[in-house]
XYZ file of C-alpha atoms in Angstrom:
81
model
C 118.657 14.909 158.392
C 121.753 14.770 159.158
C 123.958 12.115 162.029
C 128.102 12.417 162.190
C 130.146 10.863 165.214
C 133.778 12.585 166.667
C 136.387 9.474 165.559
C 139.277 11.345 167.123
C 139.280 15.070 168.749
C 138.098 16.918 166.214
C 137.696 14.727 163.416
C 134.048 14.020 162.781
C 132.669 11.586 160.339
C 128.952 12.873 159.131
C 127.055 11.310 156.958
C 123.708 11.894 155.382
C 120.085 11.183 155.092
C 120.716 9.520 151.963
C 123.657 6.988 153.568
C 127.013 8.906 152.808
C 129.714 9.647 154.751
C 132.783 12.712 154.846
C 134.656 14.478 156.964
C 135.548 16.908 158.382
C 139.537 18.235 160.386
C 139.723 20.451 162.554
C 142.605 22.387 163.506
C 143.376 24.912 165.983
C 142.136 28.067 163.021
C 140.413 26.232 160.208
C 138.651 23.463 159.702
C 138.971 20.645 156.105
C 135.008 19.479 154.995
C 136.506 15.886 152.460
C 133.533 15.560 150.461
C 129.790 16.890 150.799
C 127.643 13.583 150.033
C 124.039 14.070 147.598
C 123.453 18.158 149.241
C 119.471 17.478 149.646
C 119.476 19.497 153.016
C 122.265 22.431 153.705
C 126.030 20.542 154.918
C 127.327 23.852 155.650
C 124.588 24.871 157.858
C 125.524 21.262 159.877
C 129.295 21.152 159.415
C 128.854 25.427 161.232
C 127.057 23.077 163.988
C 130.897 21.021 164.554
C 132.975 24.602 164.199
C 132.866 27.938 164.196
C 135.838 28.467 162.106
C 136.145 28.658 158.952
C 135.583 25.323 156.390
C 137.922 25.232 153.216
C 136.042 22.145 151.341
C 138.083 19.837 150.069
C 136.659 16.459 146.608
C 138.468 13.897 146.808
C 136.485 13.339 142.888
C 133.365 14.654 141.118
C 130.843 11.668 141.570
C 127.485 12.797 142.654
C 127.456 10.891 146.169
C 130.538 13.038 146.865
C 129.481 17.137 145.360
C 126.273 17.551 144.762
C 126.777 18.834 148.747
C 128.803 21.601 147.600
C 125.732 24.111 145.579
C 125.531 24.912 150.090
C 129.558 26.334 149.828
C 130.329 29.447 148.255
C 134.139 27.700 147.812
C 135.414 24.397 147.030
C 138.437 23.075 145.493
C 139.582 19.736 143.276
C 141.283 18.301 141.947
C 141.609 18.196 137.366
C 143.082 14.649 137.323
């Protein structure tokens, strides 16, 4: 189960069932999801409840608590460094 809080207009702090947090930034045309949590539940479906805009996904790094939720998204970006 996910929970979220809109901390500023268009900026959502999302927490997954394992207590891991990630952030959704919504713009006028697109949204950016930073990290994806553990991925136990469909993060993409939950994000769609917060915005109807197309969502780009960016991982801060590849640790399991940030990246396992990528399985719910068709495209994800992460720096190679």
